[in-house]
Amino acid sequence: MSEDWAAVAKAINERVNALGWRQRELAERSHVSQAIVREVQHHTVERRRSPRTLESLSTALGWHPQHLEAVLHGRKPPNFDEPVTDPTDTLWSRLDTFEDRLSDITERLSDLKADLSTVIEHVRKNG
């Protein structure tokens, strides 16, 4: 099954621009980390994502929950009022969720490390 992440990025970017949102706002509204939103929006990391991630982004953007999943697989997105088909909660999707969370934690730890280095350098100079 072919996945078109560039099409997903394009759909998200067009919708975010139409809504006048910034990346941070989409992250907050979708409850998806800003790092993951950035990866998907800029098509920088092409990897399996949890169906919940795409569903959260779709819903936050005012689309049917399975809109981006359909775009990813080259299908016509469902109309907003169509019922949601029962997604299979597979082990892979749960692992993807953990991977997304670990990516967010890693980014936050990296930011904290940089901040701590700055503080230590300041203390050494002025201490």
PDB file of C-alpha atoms in Angstrom:
ATOM      1  CA  MET A   1       0.000   0.000   0.000  1.00  0.00           C
ATOM      2  CA  SER A   2       1.552   3.284  -1.128  1.00  0.00           C
ATOM      3  CA  GLU A   3       1.622   6.197   1.280  1.00  0.00           C
ATOM      4  CA  ASP A   4       1.711   9.794   0.037  1.00  0.00           C
ATOM      5  CA  TRP A   5       3.046  11.864   2.934  1.00  0.00           C
ATOM      6  CA  ALA A   6       3.644  14.817   0.612  1.00  0.00           C
ATOM      7  CA  ALA A   7      -0.106  14.911  -0.080  1.00  0.00           C
ATOM      8  CA  VAL A   8      -0.806  14.839   3.663  1.00  0.00           C
ATOM      9  CA  ALA A   9       1.627  17.730   4.218  1.00  0.00           C
ATOM     10  CA  LYS A  10       0.032  19.714   1.390  1.00  0.00           C
ATOM     11  CA  ALA A  11      -3.506  19.139   2.723  1.00  0.00           C
ATOM     12  CA  ILE A  12      -2.524  20.177   6.245  1.00  0.00           C
ATOM     13  CA  ASN A  13      -0.621  23.258   5.086  1.00  0.00           C
ATOM     14  CA  GLU A  14      -3.459  24.447   2.853  1.00  0.00           C
ATOM     15  CA  ARG A  15      -5.995  24.001   5.650  1.00  0.00           C
ATOM     16  CA  VAL A  16      -3.796  25.658   8.305  1.00  0.00           C
ATOM     17  CA  ASN A  17      -3.240  28.628   5.969  1.00  0.00           C
ATOM     18  CA  ALA A  18      -6.973  28.882   5.232  1.00  0.00           C
ATOM     19  CA  LEU A  19      -7.705  28.875   8.970  1.00  0.00           C
ATOM     20  CA  GLY A  20      -4.922  31.380   9.683  1.00  0.00           C
ATOM     21  CA  TRP A  21      -3.321  29.128  12.284  1.00  0.00           C
ATOM     22  CA  ARG A  22       0.267  28.687  13.284  1.00  0.00           C
ATOM     23  CA  GLN A  23       1.908  25.323  13.810  1.00  0.00           C
ATOM     24  CA  ARG A  24       1.716  25.682  17.590  1.00  0.00           C
ATOM     25  CA  GLU A  25      -2.048  26.260  17.443  1.00  0.00           C
ATOM     26  CA  LEU A  26      -2.559  23.086  15.418  1.00  0.00           C
ATOM     27  CA  ALA A  27      -0.420  21.157  17.899  1.00  0.00           C
ATOM     28  CA  GLU A  28      -2.406  22.490  20.857  1.00  0.00           C
ATOM     29  CA  ARG A  29      -5.811  21.910  19.260  1.00  0.00           C
ATOM     30  CA  SER A  30      -4.941  18.390  18.098  1.00  0.00           C
ATOM     31  CA  HIS A  31      -3.009  17.360  21.227  1.00  0.00           C
ATOM     32  CA  VAL A  32      -0.188  16.205  18.945  1.00  0.00           C
ATOM     33  CA  SER A  33       3.319  17.337  19.865  1.00  0.00           C
ATOM     34  CA  GLN A  34       4.643  20.290  17.926  1.00  0.00           C
ATOM     35  CA  ALA A  35       7.626  18.151  16.853  1.00  0.00           C
ATOM     36  CA  ILE A  36       5.319  15.610  15.219  1.00  0.00           C
ATOM     37  CA  VAL A  37       3.189  18.342  13.623  1.00  0.00           C
ATOM     38  CA  ARG A  38       6.374  19.914  12.231  1.00  0.00           C
ATOM     39  CA  GLU A  39       7.582  16.571  10.826  1.00  0.00           C
ATOM     40  CA  VAL A  40       4.249  15.900   9.117  1.00  0.00           C
ATOM     41  CA  GLN A  41       3.718  19.474   7.901  1.00  0.00           C
ATOM     42  CA  HIS A  42       7.185  19.808   6.422  1.00  0.00           C
ATOM     43  CA  HIS A  43       7.347  16.208   5.252  1.00  0.00           C
ATOM     44  CA  THR A  44      10.773  15.833   6.896  1.00  0.00           C
ATOM     45  CA  VAL A  45      10.382  12.368   8.397  1.00  0.00           C
ATOM     46  CA  GLU A  46       8.482   9.772   6.425  1.00  0.00           C
ATOM     47  CA  ARG A  47       7.514   6.974   8.767  1.00  0.00           C
ATOM     48  CA  ARG A  48       4.551   5.065  10.016  1.00  0.00           C
ATOM     49  CA  ARG A  49       2.315   7.197  12.236  1.00  0.00           C
ATOM     50  CA  SER A  50      -0.353   6.183  14.619  1.00  0.00           C
ATOM     51  CA  PRO A  51      -3.823   6.371  13.079  1.00  0.00           C
ATOM     52  CA  ARG A  52      -4.716   8.376  16.185  1.00  0.00           C
ATOM     53  CA  THR A  53      -2.211  11.073  15.202  1.00  0.00           C
ATOM     54  CA  LEU A  54      -3.776  11.566  11.785  1.00  0.00           C
ATOM     55  CA  GLU A  55      -7.248  11.349  13.313  1.00  0.00           C
ATOM     56  CA  SER A  56      -6.415  14.024  15.891  1.00  0.00           C
ATOM     57  CA  LEU A  57      -4.997  16.315  13.216  1.00  0.00           C
ATOM     58  CA  SER A  58      -8.007  15.733  10.940  1.00  0.00           C
ATOM     59  CA  THR A  59     -10.488  16.468  13.710  1.00  0.00           C
ATOM     60  CA  ALA A  60      -8.639  19.592  14.856  1.00  0.00           C
ATOM     61  CA  LEU A  61      -8.686  20.869  11.273  1.00  0.00           C
ATOM     62  CA  GLY A  62     -12.474  20.431  11.101  1.00  0.00           C
ATOM     63  CA  TRP A  63     -12.416  17.399   8.852  1.00  0.00           C
ATOM     64  CA  HIS A  64     -13.792  13.897   9.133  1.00  0.00           C
ATOM     65  CA  PRO A  65     -11.561  11.945  11.562  1.00  0.00           C
ATOM     66  CA  GLN A  66     -10.338   9.705   8.719  1.00  0.00           C
ATOM     67  CA  HIS A  67      -9.688  12.534   6.233  1.00  0.00           C
ATOM     68  CA  LEU A  68      -5.882  12.509   6.403  1.00  0.00           C
ATOM     69  CA  GLU A  69      -5.737   8.708   6.456  1.00  0.00           C
ATOM     70  CA  ALA A  70      -7.653   8.732   3.155  1.00  0.00           C
ATOM     71  CA  VAL A  71      -5.331  11.396   1.695  1.00  0.00           C
ATOM     72  CA  LEU A  72      -2.317   9.344   2.793  1.00  0.00           C
ATOM     73  CA  HIS A  73      -3.551   6.312   0.877  1.00  0.00           C
ATOM     74  CA  GLY A  74      -4.761   8.209  -2.194  1.00  0.00           C
ATOM     75  CA  ARG A  75      -8.443   7.715  -1.461  1.00  0.00           C
ATOM     76  CA  LYS A  76     -11.216  10.292  -1.569  1.00  0.00           C
ATOM     77  CA  PRO A  77     -11.647  11.691   1.961  1.00  0.00           C
ATOM     78  CA  PRO A  78     -14.999  10.899   3.554  1.00  0.00           C
ATOM     79  CA  ASN A  79     -17.583  13.628   3.975  1.00  0.00           C
ATOM     80  CA  PHE A  80     -17.699  15.139   7.431  1.00  0.00           C
ATOM     81  CA  ASP A  81     -21.058  13.517   8.249  1.00  0.00           C
ATOM     82  CA  GLU A  82     -20.083   9.979   7.183  1.00  0.00           C
ATOM     83  CA  PRO A  83     -19.725   7.434   9.969  1.00  0.00           C
ATOM     84  CA  VAL A  84     -16.256   6.550  11.184  1.00  0.00           C
ATOM     85  CA  THR A  85     -15.248   3.046  10.239  1.00  0.00           C
ATOM     86  CA  ASP A  86     -13.951   0.990  13.119  1.00  0.00           C
ATOM     87  CA  PRO A  87     -10.152   1.335  13.034  1.00  0.00           C
ATOM     88  CA  THR A  88      -8.219  -1.703  14.152  1.00  0.00           C
ATOM     89  CA  ASP A  89      -6.277  -0.957  17.288  1.00  0.00           C
ATOM     90  CA  THR A  90      -3.210  -2.914  16.331  1.00  0.00           C
ATOM     91  CA  LEU A  91      -0.009  -3.383  18.222  1.00  0.00           C
ATOM     92  CA  TRP A  92       1.724  -1.321  15.522  1.00  0.00           C
ATOM     93  CA  SER A  93      -0.516   1.686  16.076  1.00  0.00           C
ATOM     94  CA  ARG A  94       0.069   1.508  19.829  1.00  0.00           C
ATOM     95  CA  LEU A  95       3.826   1.285  19.270  1.00  0.00           C
ATOM     96  CA  ASP A  96       3.609   4.286  16.953  1.00  0.00           C
ATOM     97  CA  THR A  97       1.915   6.255  19.709  1.00  0.00           C
ATOM     98  CA  PHE A  98       4.768   5.430  22.075  1.00  0.00           C
ATOM     99  CA  GLU A  99       7.306   6.375  19.402  1.00  0.00           C
ATOM    100  CA  ASP A 100       5.599   9.745  18.901  1.00  0.00           C
ATOM    101  CA  ARG A 101       5.633  10.380  22.647  1.00  0.00           C
ATOM    102  CA  LEU A 102       9.299   9.398  22.938  1.00  0.00           C
ATOM    103  CA  SER A 103      10.166  11.771  20.101  1.00  0.00           C
ATOM    104  CA  ASP A 104       8.437  14.607  21.950  1.00  0.00           C
ATOM    105  CA  ILE A 105      10.206  13.735  25.220  1.00  0.00           C
ATOM    106  CA  THR A 106      13.568  13.580  23.439  1.00  0.00           C
ATOM    107  CA  GLU A 107      13.020  17.036  21.944  1.00  0.00           C
ATOM    108  CA  ARG A 108      12.058  18.479  25.317  1.00  0.00           C
ATOM    109  CA  LEU A 109      15.113  16.922  27.003  1.00  0.00           C
ATOM    110  CA  SER A 110      17.354  18.352  24.297  1.00  0.00           C
ATOM    111  CA  ASP A 111      15.877  21.816  24.882  1.00  0.00           C
ATOM    112  CA  LEU A 112      16.391  21.460  28.649  1.00  0.00           C
ATOM    113  CA  LYS A 113      20.001  20.369  28.124  1.00  0.00           C
ATOM    114  CA  ALA A 114      20.668  23.439  25.984  1.00  0.00           C
ATOM    115  CA  ASP A 115      19.046  25.707  28.576  1.00  0.00           C
ATOM    116  CA  LEU A 116      21.037  24.112  31.389  1.00  0.00           C
ATOM    117  CA  SER A 117      24.295  24.538  29.458  1.00  0.00           C
ATOM    118  CA  THR A 118      23.518  28.224  29.024  1.00  0.00           C
ATOM    119  CA  VAL A 119      22.852  28.645  32.752  1.00  0.00           C
ATOM    120  CA  ILE A 120      26.049  26.791  33.707  1.00  0.00           C
ATOM    121  CA  GLU A 121      28.105  28.910  31.312  1.00  0.00           C
ATOM    122  CA  HIS A 122      26.566  32.084  32.739  1.00  0.00           C
ATOM    123  CA  VAL A 123      27.276  30.999  36.323  1.00  0.00           C
ATOM    124  CA  ARG A 124      30.897  30.143  35.491  1.00  0.00           C
ATOM    125  CA  LYS A 125      31.478  33.531  33.866  1.00  0.00           C
ATOM    126  CA  ASN A 126      29.784  35.515  36.615  1.00  0.00           C
ATOM    127  CA  GLY A 127      30.366  33.182  39.573  1.00  0.00           C
TER     128      GLY A 127
END
